Amino acid sequence: MSTSNQKKDKAEEMMSPPAEEAPTLVEEEEQEQESKQEPEFLQNLCILPPRQKNTSVTKERLAKDAILLPPISPSEPISAIRGAIAEIRGLAHITNYRLVLEDLDEDLLKRIVSEHKKRTSVEEGKMSSAAVGGSTKTSFVDENSNGAQHKKNNKKKKGKSVVLASDVVSPYTCDQGSVEIPSVVMSPDECKDIVLNEYELLSSLVDSGELHSNMALRMVLERYNEGTLKDHVQRTRVLLDGNIPYVLGLVGGNETEEQEAAAENPSKESKEQEQATNEGAKDSEEKVTEEEKQTEIDPDELKIPLFPMSEPVQVDGKNLQDFFYLACGEEERLALVAGKDYALQSLEALEKDEKEKTLKNDKKKKTKAATSHDLAKHLVQLGKKCQIDCTISFGGFNPPPAHRKMLGDLAYIEVNLPGGEGVVYITAIPTGFYINQCYRNSDGKVVFDPSPASQPCFSHELLDCLLLKSPSLRSSWTEALSASLERSELATKEDDPLNAIFVAATHIDLGDDSVGECQKALDSVTLRPSWLVPYPRDEKISLNCHKYSPSRAEVSNSDTFGLDLRNGTSRDWNEELQSAREMPKETIEERIERARMIHKTLCDFGDAAAAGVVAIFKGQIGPMNPNENVRSHVYLHNNIFFSRAVDSGADTFKLGQGDAFARKSALKDATCVGALHKLDIPGMHTLATVLVDYLGVRMVCQSIVPGILLGDKTHQILYGAVESSSPLAWDKDMHEKLEKNLGKSMMIASRKVLRTPLCDDRIEKLNDDGTSEEVVKDDVIDYFGSVEMKAIRGSDHRSYCLDLTRLTPRDANWVPQTEGGTGNWERNITKNAKNIPSILQDDEWVMNVLRPELIMRFTSMKLQEKSASNKSKANSDKDNSSETKQTEDVVSNEVDQDFLDTLRMNLNVFLPHLKTLEHVDKAEFETVKKDEELAREVAAFLWDKVLPDVTKEVKDVPGQIPVDGKSLTDFLHDRGINCRYLGRLASLASVEEKNDIQEEKDLIAGKISSIPRRTMPLCWMELLECEMVARAAKHILDKYLIENGGVSAAQLSKTIACFLSALMSISEESAADTERRLETNSSTSDERSQLSLFESCVTNTPVRGRNEIWEDIENEVGRRFRYTLRLYNRKDQVAMSRAPLIPLLRRVCQRSGIRLYAKNYNIGGKGLCDANSSYPFSASDIVEVLPMLRHAASDGRDSFAPLSNGADAANSSLHILLNEAKQAYDAAAVLLKEKSYNLALEYIQEATNLYQRVTDNPLHSRVSKCLDLTTLILYQAKEYEMSANHASKALAVSMQIGGFDSPDVVSAHMILSHVTLQCGRLATSIKHQRAVLYLAELLASPHHTELSTMYHKFAGIYNDVGNVFVALRFLQIAMTRKNSDRVFQAVLNRQVAQIYARLGQLRVAVEKEKETFHIFRITLGNDHEFTKSSKEMLQEYMVAAQAQGKLLAEQEEKQKAEANAKAIADEIIASEMAEEKKKKKKKTKSKAKKKK
């Protein structure tokens, strides 16, 4: 069998689940397709307007107002129909109604279909006319739009258009509307209609024969109660706040024709099939035409930036003010906003004959970016028109008095009408709303009179009641309807998702003058809130611009913090999660539904936990134990248990002390819970767990074990102990389950421990506290896992695993050598090491465990060594018969399994406060000693092998260097390295850098003749130090915030501003420096205006200076990473110039949840940290601090994510328990390597579909990876246009998930630029390459290795199009960026030499080629082809330079000779002229003498 066939069989094997579990995915789909028939669609279903008291509504009017539904499947839920109604103009404001079935006569059905056909044709005509020709006022407004039609229908009075109430008010919701008793309170005998239950499917009515095609769904208005009234008021607020409905119908033109034919003759199936065939043919022709159009390159794509000499070609990574523009590559739009001319050059302009003509045409025609910018500004203005200034709030007379309640009053509403019409008072009753007689007297007091006014304007809907009352509101509503329709038409033309995200981020520059609304617009398009918030360029826009809204205050004050009061009871999160895990999974559909339910439950739990934590921090929820210490307070809200991750005392079973130990223990517990969640072991239950960090406090949020809060009798401890003085419980079944499911997969060993494992000094401490119990006599038990782990059987008879603090042993490198550690850290401490503790005694290091990836790597290494040893023994044997080989294979498998068992790790080694088995069981004591030796061997393997290998890998393969701290963390974790080894990696990098410098010195001194090709990348050490400082800074800032009050901090923004100012400065600013700065910078904000009375009254608030802050940070780096900083906070200017400050600022803000205004701060200068002010950051620059959330069930790569709109950012990385999706993805990757593109595309599409079916949302990290792989498959299959479309979608999804500057976004920009370049879309490719340049410098540093490569690519592009001057500038920038490949530097020199040679500057070319030859010779040797070609090229340049020099010399000599000859001639001429003058003088003198 060939290798490719073997790989294909392996891919198919990967796609199929185990035989004992279920058949293959393809087989299941075939079986389900055979068993299920295609459901018939329901045709001609209509929605009729609300029922009236009298039936005098004509058929013509009813046909106009009815809504025709498209063909709908019986499997659709009824709630989907109600959701569609909520988007239809004229019905969107109706909320309290039910749907009932009605029969339709044939004549009315034909009228409805015909009316919808006319309406559709009219709307399509309007849209086509709008597309062809626009208004004369603006290119985006259509004169024939609906808004213009409204204006024509309006009557004019005194030169102003007046909107009649009949034009905008629904005729079905006023006096004649039939408002009936709600169906939920009616008995079946009283309800004569067939009511549609919104929680059911249409299939239930179809199966019962009550629903079929050609029927109507009649809306029946229902009476309000207090709950439905609040929902209705909130819906009205939403509509007036800019969410104006624009949908006029649900059926398009083609569907209307189909339904008209079905209405005329429903039995003609053959005609339908023929029509469908014809339409399919048309569609295919249109699709071919579209594909042909797509292959044509847009002329705008052939225009590239000119980069005149006055503008730099490099991207400024320190520019934070233009962050959103540069991160998206929208430099042309940035120039439009700044009022600059963004010079573009067409490729055609390079031809001399067409240059002038093309430039003239380019000036006349708007570019695509300019058109998009104008469209975005217009859309923002339309959005403003859709927002109506009408405030709705519940009045001060609520709730109604008892006697008015008996009369039917539900609530009293106050509405501030637009146009200065004042406040109107409304009474809400079960049947609707009317204007009452309340008024404000001369004293300013409101007089209570809820009786109807003379013109009550009664309507079942609040909006219609207001429209009847207010002419100004009618006018505003009409304009908003027109603007909404125009906005929807224009938005459909802009189908680029990237543009929509970019426009939302730059609202502040498009005419939106509200900073808060611009921030909301930004947060609405990204799940992970950006650490930078748009800041207005216009100084007239105030940051204090905040819209007055009593309704917003009502919503805030009535917040239930995730608790749904309408359902009556809180959700039982634990029962929902465990029930979802226990769902059947025999078929693929069952497994999909199971994974979907688990994912949805965890997402909802994350949202509820986030809301609960916010409520606790705000003081809205009281503790369960208010009589205890505040640190020990626990909370119960929405069936979620909240506790602080702090040291709660000695009575809890734990092995360390201190808050730092408790914080880390909570994190490790969540990580291990996530590991068990991914294993998905039946019968092993874990709790839903979420961690939230906010202002230095870590909250642990967990679902509740059933019965654990009701006493000891309702639950049972099966394994482990809860209290320190309690003996360890042990259960045989639980032990066997743990051993079977975790022993082999996680390489964990069972070992004997004492039933009371804590040592005597810990017990004595408990006795001193008075909390000890009678100690049970010790006996030895066979225990699995860590001693802190416990298993509890709840009242639901399920077994729950808790306190999973370790699944790997403690790291022996972080154990003191006196206690059995490796001593590597102690041996590597130098005498000059500062801020590094001399010992490793720290309770926090008890939780320093090895990574599972390291254990797997170590095990694999041991197995390879064992296999090599067995092979050497087998080769030495001469007997190689087949029977002997078979016997040896069986024995080898048994030996391998026995050998693997010897590599299992004991999780309880090197732990403090545990009793020894030395005097109890000597054999087991020796086993423990062997376990400790094995743990030391793994730690030594990490220290001596893994860490140097990573350093060597970075040096030899610099293309794999991460771009920021997050990607660095993933990079190290994949190799089994914890981030606490950042200091060790930085030390190794420092040694390599010193070796590189020494090699160059030896080369110059002549001690060596050659040096290695590659050097240590400077960006590697910069990235390591940046991440160390960022992590240490987060801990120090948390410490400061806790000291300052935490959630109740008096000067939160000032504390953060001072901290950031110290972090981003290189020295302290003196008083003289401050005075000079304030004199020169008049725009410096006055922080005193930002002070509140609360802050001004606070005293004794500690404010630390820059030196003190950096001292704390360096001490934390020394303690946490055992490293002394070499770049940051150094007096050496060379070292400080390498310290990346902007990446550090970004990383600190991201890890702490800090959001800043996007401004250009004076980074890297002198700073000020004062009690009154700070610089370069002031208190007004801090927007907010967001809580940080981490799901235990996340994919593992994502750490804490900031919370803005719930837990969406954390939910986007939840692990999906669907093996079929992962198998399909892996199979697609394997088939791609085999170049089986069609199969690979099928598998990746299947994986994408499965993931989206589980998540119900494409915004998930796994979906993003599927899009990336789809792009790669299509690209290698040479489907470049399709690949570019998928790459654009992948970039949009990555942006929405991770923000504008995540590492995935950088990678997506890079892929899209590469694909679009292949498609010939040069401008788009350059745009995204420029975005990569900016993001790489922003995330990493100016020395990142990719930067020089990217600038080299730009030089190649401009060189290919003939613009050598810009190409030369890009090459010069590329040479200034530090690249670790000396040969690449030589290549850059060679290309610079070639350009100079083309420009005729041969002397410069010779100098550059000499440098190239020198580098090739010392790195590659004299015999390498590059060296030889460089030598030949150098000789050519030298010959040409000599010829050029000789020619120049001849020209100079000729010019000198000519100049000399000219000078001699001039001299002769001058002498002759002088002689002539003398002769003339003599003649005149002689004549004068003769006269005398």
PDB file of C-alpha atoms in Angstrom, residues 1459-1475:
ATOM      1  CA  ALA A1459      37.163  76.246 -19.360  1.00  0.00           C
ATOM      2  CA  ASN A1460      40.906  77.007 -19.726  1.00  0.00           C
ATOM      3  CA  ALA A1461      40.568  77.694 -23.413  1.00  0.00           C
ATOM      4  CA  LYS A1462      37.634  79.898 -22.757  1.00  0.00           C
ATOM      5  CA  ALA A1463      39.580  81.710 -20.057  1.00  0.00           C
ATOM      6  CA  ILE A1464      42.566  82.241 -22.429  1.00  0.00           C
ATOM      7  CA  ALA A1465      40.281  83.444 -25.169  1.00  0.00           C
ATOM      8  CA  ASP A1466      38.557  85.753 -22.783  1.00  0.00           C
ATOM      9  CA  GLU A1467      41.944  87.042 -21.680  1.00  0.00           C
ATOM     10  CA  ILE A1468      43.090  87.639 -25.262  1.00  0.00           C
ATOM     11  CA  ILE A1469      39.855  89.374 -26.082  1.00  0.00           C
ATOM     12  CA  ALA A1470      40.154  91.463 -22.970  1.00  0.00           C
ATOM     13  CA  SER A1471      43.756  92.427 -23.823  1.00  0.00           C
ATOM     14  CA  GLU A1472      42.817  93.327 -27.384  1.00  0.00           C
ATOM     15  CA  MET A1473      39.973  95.442 -26.136  1.00  0.00           C
ATOM     16  CA  ALA A1474      42.342  97.147 -23.716  1.00  0.00           C
ATOM     17  CA  GLU A1475      44.789  97.867 -26.589  1.00  0.00           C
TER      18      GLU A1475
END
